[in-house]
Amino acid sequence: MTRSPNAPRPLAAGNWKMNGLFPAGAEVESLVGRVKTDTPACDILICPPATLIRPFAGAWGQRGIAFGGQDCHFAEKGAHTGDISAEMIKDAGGDYVIVGHSERRTFYGEGDEMVSHKAAAAHRAGIIAIVCVGETLEERDAGKAIDIVSQQVDFSLPTLSTGANTVVAYEPVWAIGTGRTPSNEDIATMHAAIRSRLTARFGAGEGGQFRILYGGSVKPANAKEILGLPDVDGALVGGASLLARDFDAILDAYRG
Ligand code: 13P
């Protein structure tokens, strides 16, 4: 794939969601075996369930794959039964945390302000926030997709966000787990709109350094064309990241 020399290093991230027991480490082991013989031109990340971050990072954290969480509380510690903090993810060996995934926004009512607090918590803990944004089908059909996503970008990223501590993931809600994806043109248009919000707010230099991932039904069959689009700096992959064979086939998009 031809990329401009100033483009940020791409990130291929797997979001396992609420899938995976300890034996699923065999898939990570298999992925490590597949990537070690080449030097992929991208960073590789797996966000397993929180229970698996420590064992996975302990076993494979130094072998070319980073690990991360799927959500965090905005506080460092305290009386928040069931929650985990960004500091705990870092302590377990995580380098990243996904915040504002549409499943959190939909099922737990998380809005942009909450997402921004969570991203700030990741920065406080010294890990990278992957901030998810994306429109519903209703919003797209009403012609509001760009406005909605631009607003999410404006209000979900805290003031101290930089290209080094924050990744933006565009995941149209209607494309998640459905097998449907927007047209290449729609993806490119949205990524350009996100880039322009980032450069307007953080400056042309810094705004250009944020990685903008596409997520929603990325699979081996469509990865190469999606990942070749302008301003697409990687993918956030759900279902196809669970099996090393599929995720590795997506990584092929970054190999010569
Ligand atoms: P799918 O790749 O299964 O559509 O999920 C996308 C996603 O939600 C990643 O965060």
Short mmCIF file of C-alpha atoms in Angstrom, two decimals, residues 5-166:
data_model
loop_
_atom_site.label_atom_id
_atom_site.label_comp_id
_atom_site.label_asym_id
_atom_site.label_seq_id
_atom_site.Cartn_x
_atom_site.Cartn_y
_atom_site.Cartn_z
CA PRO A 5 5.68 9.62 4.35
CA ASN A 6 4.00 11.89 6.91
CA ALA A 7 1.04 9.59 7.48
CA PRO A 8 0.82 8.14 10.99
CA ARG A 9 1.83 4.50 11.41
CA PRO A 10 -1.33 2.45 10.89
CA LEU A 11 -2.98 0.47 13.67
CA ALA A 12 -4.79 -2.83 13.22
CA ALA A 13 -6.88 -3.32 16.34
CA GLY A 14 -9.04 -6.28 17.35
CA ASN A 15 -11.97 -5.75 19.70
CA TRP A 16 -12.96 -9.14 21.09
CA LYS A 17 -15.98 -7.65 22.91
CA MET A 18 -17.44 -10.13 25.46
CA ASN A 19 -15.84 -13.14 23.80
CA GLY A 20 -12.96 -15.28 24.94
CA LEU A 21 -12.03 -17.53 27.83
CA PHE A 22 -8.46 -18.25 28.86
CA PRO A 23 -7.93 -20.99 26.22
CA ALA A 24 -8.56 -18.36 23.51
CA GLY A 25 -4.92 -17.44 24.12
CA ALA A 26 -4.21 -20.14 21.55
CA GLU A 27 -5.42 -17.68 18.89
CA VAL A 28 -3.00 -15.03 20.15
CA GLU A 29 -0.20 -17.58 20.18
CA SER A 30 -1.07 -18.47 16.60
CA LEU A 31 -1.15 -14.79 15.57
CA VAL A 32 2.26 -14.21 17.17
CA GLY A 33 3.58 -17.12 15.14
CA ARG A 34 2.19 -15.62 11.96
CA VAL A 35 3.47 -12.05 12.44
CA LYS A 36 6.94 -12.76 13.78
CA THR A 37 8.41 -13.68 10.44
CA ASP A 38 7.65 -10.36 8.83
CA THR A 39 7.72 -6.76 9.92
CA PRO A 40 4.20 -5.51 9.47
CA ALA A 41 3.97 -1.86 8.55
CA CYS A 42 1.38 -1.39 11.26
CA ASP A 43 0.94 -1.64 15.01
CA ILE A 44 -1.12 -4.64 16.10
CA LEU A 45 -3.47 -4.49 19.07
CA ILE A 46 -5.88 -6.93 20.67
CA CYS A 47 -8.45 -5.75 23.21
CA PRO A 48 -9.66 -8.95 24.87
CA PRO A 49 -12.04 -9.05 27.84
CA ALA A 50 -10.37 -7.33 30.84
CA THR A 51 -9.87 -10.70 32.56
CA LEU A 52 -7.43 -11.72 29.84
CA ILE A 53 -5.27 -8.60 29.54
CA ARG A 54 -2.75 -9.62 32.19
CA PRO A 55 -2.22 -13.22 31.08
CA PHE A 56 -2.05 -12.24 27.41
CA ALA A 57 0.25 -9.24 27.95
CA GLY A 58 2.43 -11.39 30.24
CA ALA A 59 2.79 -14.12 27.65
CA TRP A 60 2.91 -12.14 24.40
CA GLY A 61 3.30 -8.43 25.25
CA GLN A 62 6.91 -8.37 24.06
CA ARG A 63 6.23 -10.28 20.87
CA GLY A 64 4.91 -7.60 18.53
CA ILE A 65 1.32 -7.39 19.73
CA ALA A 66 -0.06 -4.78 22.15
CA PHE A 67 -3.06 -5.37 24.41
CA GLY A 68 -5.75 -3.06 25.68
CA GLY A 69 -9.10 -2.70 27.42
CA GLN A 70 -12.54 -2.18 25.92
CA ASP A 71 -13.78 0.45 28.38
CA CYS A 72 -12.73 2.15 31.61
CA HIS A 73 -14.22 4.26 34.37
CA PHE A 74 -13.14 7.90 34.42
CA ALA A 75 -12.03 7.77 38.06
CA GLU A 76 -8.72 6.31 39.20
CA LYS A 77 -10.28 4.22 41.99
CA GLY A 78 -13.21 4.25 44.40
CA ALA A 79 -16.67 2.92 45.11
CA HIS A 80 -17.66 1.92 41.56
CA THR A 81 -18.63 -1.73 41.82
CA GLY A 82 -17.92 -3.65 38.66
CA ASP A 83 -15.88 -0.94 36.96
CA ILE A 84 -12.18 -0.88 36.17
CA SER A 85 -9.96 2.18 35.83
CA ALA A 86 -7.49 3.09 33.11
CA GLU A 87 -4.75 2.69 35.74
CA MET A 88 -5.88 -0.92 36.27
CA ILE A 89 -5.70 -1.61 32.53
CA LYS A 90 -2.20 -0.19 32.45
CA ASP A 91 -1.27 -2.18 35.57
CA ALA A 92 -2.46 -5.35 33.81
CA GLY A 93 -0.13 -4.64 30.89
CA GLY A 94 -2.53 -2.73 28.62
CA ASP A 95 -1.30 0.11 26.41
CA TYR A 96 -4.66 1.18 24.98
CA VAL A 97 -8.32 1.44 25.95
CA ILE A 98 -11.36 1.74 23.69
CA VAL A 99 -13.83 4.37 24.91
CA GLY A 100 -17.23 5.38 23.60
CA HIS A 101 -17.86 2.24 21.58
CA SER A 102 -21.40 2.40 20.19
CA GLU A 103 -22.34 -0.63 22.29
CA ARG A 104 -21.42 1.40 25.40
CA ARG A 105 -23.16 4.50 24.06
CA THR A 106 -26.32 2.49 23.25
CA PHE A 107 -26.57 0.01 26.14
CA TYR A 108 -25.16 2.21 28.92
CA GLY A 109 -26.27 5.64 27.73
CA GLU A 110 -22.75 7.02 27.51
CA GLY A 111 -22.66 10.43 25.86
CA ASP A 112 -19.83 12.51 24.48
CA GLU A 113 -19.04 14.17 27.81
CA MET A 114 -18.67 10.82 29.58
CA VAL A 115 -16.55 9.50 26.72
CA SER A 116 -14.31 12.56 26.95
CA HIS A 117 -13.82 11.96 30.70
CA LYS A 118 -12.89 8.35 29.98
CA ALA A 119 -10.40 9.36 27.29
CA ALA A 120 -8.89 11.88 29.74
CA ALA A 121 -8.60 9.03 32.28
CA ALA A 122 -6.62 7.02 29.72
CA HIS A 123 -4.29 10.00 29.23
CA ARG A 124 -3.92 10.40 33.00
CA ALA A 125 -2.94 6.73 33.26
CA GLY A 126 -0.49 7.01 30.37
CA ILE A 127 -2.30 4.77 27.91
CA ILE A 128 -3.75 5.52 24.47
CA ALA A 129 -7.49 6.20 24.13
CA ILE A 130 -9.30 4.83 21.08
CA VAL A 131 -12.35 7.10 20.88
CA CYS A 132 -15.21 5.61 18.86
CA VAL A 133 -17.68 7.70 16.88
CA GLY A 134 -20.33 6.79 14.33
CA GLU A 135 -23.84 7.52 13.12
CA THR A 136 -26.95 5.33 13.22
CA LEU A 137 -28.71 4.29 10.02
CA GLU A 138 -31.52 6.71 10.78
CA GLU A 139 -29.02 9.56 11.05
CA ARG A 140 -27.33 8.55 7.79
CA ASP A 141 -30.65 8.26 5.96
CA ALA A 142 -31.56 11.72 7.23
CA GLY A 143 -28.35 13.08 5.68
CA LYS A 144 -26.93 13.93 9.10
CA ALA A 145 -24.02 11.50 9.31
CA ILE A 146 -21.23 14.02 8.90
CA ASP A 147 -22.79 16.50 11.34
CA ILE A 148 -23.36 13.83 13.98
CA VAL A 149 -19.88 12.36 13.71
CA SER A 150 -18.22 15.79 13.61
CA GLN A 151 -20.05 16.71 16.79
CA GLN A 152 -18.96 13.45 18.44
CA VAL A 153 -15.35 14.17 17.47
CA ASP A 154 -15.59 17.71 18.88
CA PHE A 155 -17.07 16.69 22.22
CA SER A 156 -15.63 13.20 22.88
CA LEU A 157 -11.98 14.19 22.65
CA PRO A 158 -10.55 15.95 25.71
CA THR A 159 -8.52 19.15 25.34
CA LEU A 160 -5.18 17.45 25.94
CA SER A 161 -5.65 14.91 23.14
CA THR A 162 -2.70 14.47 20.77
CA GLY A 163 -1.96 12.18 17.88
CA ALA A 164 0.26 10.18 20.23
CA ASN A 165 -2.29 9.61 23.01
CA THR A 166 -5.53 9.38 21.04
#
